[in-house]
XYZ file of C-alpha atoms in Angstrom:
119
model
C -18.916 -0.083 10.887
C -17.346 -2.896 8.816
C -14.690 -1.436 6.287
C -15.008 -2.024 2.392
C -11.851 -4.226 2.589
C -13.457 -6.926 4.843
C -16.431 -7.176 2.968
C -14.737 -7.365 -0.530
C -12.117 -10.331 1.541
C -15.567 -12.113 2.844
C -17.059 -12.194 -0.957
C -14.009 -13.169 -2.550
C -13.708 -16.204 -0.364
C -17.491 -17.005 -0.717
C -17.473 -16.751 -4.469
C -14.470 -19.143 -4.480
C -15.908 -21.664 -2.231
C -19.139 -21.445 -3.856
C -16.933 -22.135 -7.842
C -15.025 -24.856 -5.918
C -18.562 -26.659 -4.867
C -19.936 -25.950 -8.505
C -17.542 -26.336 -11.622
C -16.352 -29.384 -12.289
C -13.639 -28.520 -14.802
C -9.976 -28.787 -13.212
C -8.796 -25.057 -14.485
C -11.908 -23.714 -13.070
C -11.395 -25.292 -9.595
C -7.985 -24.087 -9.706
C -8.807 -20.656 -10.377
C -11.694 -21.113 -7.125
C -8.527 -22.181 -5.344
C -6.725 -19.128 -6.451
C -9.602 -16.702 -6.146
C -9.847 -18.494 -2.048
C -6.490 -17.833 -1.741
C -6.216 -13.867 -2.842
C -9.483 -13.608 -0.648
C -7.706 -14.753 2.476
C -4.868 -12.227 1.482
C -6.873 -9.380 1.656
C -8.184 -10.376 4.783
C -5.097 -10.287 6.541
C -3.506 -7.796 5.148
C -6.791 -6.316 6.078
C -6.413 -7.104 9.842
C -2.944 -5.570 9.901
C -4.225 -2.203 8.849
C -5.197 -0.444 12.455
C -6.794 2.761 12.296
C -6.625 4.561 15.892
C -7.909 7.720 16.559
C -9.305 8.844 12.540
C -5.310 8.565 11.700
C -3.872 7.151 8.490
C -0.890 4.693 10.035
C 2.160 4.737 8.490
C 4.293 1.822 6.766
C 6.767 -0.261 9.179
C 9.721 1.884 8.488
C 11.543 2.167 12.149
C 14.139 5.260 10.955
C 12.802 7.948 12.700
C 9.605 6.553 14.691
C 10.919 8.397 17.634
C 9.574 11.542 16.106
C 5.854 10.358 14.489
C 3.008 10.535 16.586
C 1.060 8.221 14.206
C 0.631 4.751 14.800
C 1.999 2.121 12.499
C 1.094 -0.808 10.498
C 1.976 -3.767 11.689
C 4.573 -5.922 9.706
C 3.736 -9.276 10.886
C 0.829 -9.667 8.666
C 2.752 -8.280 5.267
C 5.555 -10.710 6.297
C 2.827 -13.555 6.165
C 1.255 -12.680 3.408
C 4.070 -12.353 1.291
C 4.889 -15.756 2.314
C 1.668 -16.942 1.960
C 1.511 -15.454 -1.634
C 5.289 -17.547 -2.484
C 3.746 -20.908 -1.114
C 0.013 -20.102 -3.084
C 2.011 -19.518 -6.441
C 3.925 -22.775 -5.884
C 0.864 -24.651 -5.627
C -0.659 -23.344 -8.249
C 1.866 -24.033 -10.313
C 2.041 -27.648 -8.934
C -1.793 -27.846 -9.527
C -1.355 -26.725 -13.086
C 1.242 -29.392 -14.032
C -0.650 -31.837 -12.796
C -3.872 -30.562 -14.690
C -2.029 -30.516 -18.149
C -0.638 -34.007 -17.200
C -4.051 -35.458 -16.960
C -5.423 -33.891 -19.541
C -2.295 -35.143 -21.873
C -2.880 -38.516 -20.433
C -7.048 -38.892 -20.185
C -8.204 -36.171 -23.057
C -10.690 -34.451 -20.040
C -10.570 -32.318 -17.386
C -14.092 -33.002 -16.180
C -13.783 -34.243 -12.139
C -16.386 -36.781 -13.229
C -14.917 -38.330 -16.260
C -11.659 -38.547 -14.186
C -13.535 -40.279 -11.288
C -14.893 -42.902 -13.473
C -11.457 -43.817 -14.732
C -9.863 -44.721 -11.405
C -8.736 -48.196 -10.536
């Protein structure tokens, strides 16, 4: 049976694919980016979580796993993510500063208007 996580990580990513292919505005392509992004998050922080056996695993704390018959969570794909999250908030805020610079300098944010001026 496919968990509720994996299914709300597969919509989120759809729904932002499907904005990027749609809008046209710059802050609403950046916010498909962002909405891609948090999608692929989930998904792999998704993946990390193993359940074996109907048990709840426990977070990667190693003090004491001598003694706890649970399994654990691994902490490869929390280290990722939380570096994945650092790099996706840098390009946002990259892609933002280079929205409000065109915007300053061509009055639009329309994709097409911006296309037109080129050359």
């Amino acid at each position: 049976m496919i968990q509720f996580q994996f299914i709300t990580a597969f919509l989120l990513i759809v729904l932002g694919i499907y904005a990027f292919l749609a809008k046209r505005n710059l802050i609403k392509l950046i916010l498909a980016l962002d909405i891609i992004d948090s999608g692929i998050h989930l998904l792999l922080i998704s993946l990390g979580y193993r359940i074996e056996l109907n048990e709840i695993p426990t977070a990667p704390i190693y003090t004491g796993y001598e003694t706890l018959k649970s399994p654990m969570v691994g902490p490869l794909p929390q280290a990722l993510v939380l570096t994945s999250i650092v790099i996706g908030v840098c390009v946002l805020s990259l892609a933002v500063a280079l929205t409000i610079n065109a915007y300053r300098h061509y009055g639009t944010l329309d994709v097409r208007a911006l296309r037109r001026l080129r050359g």
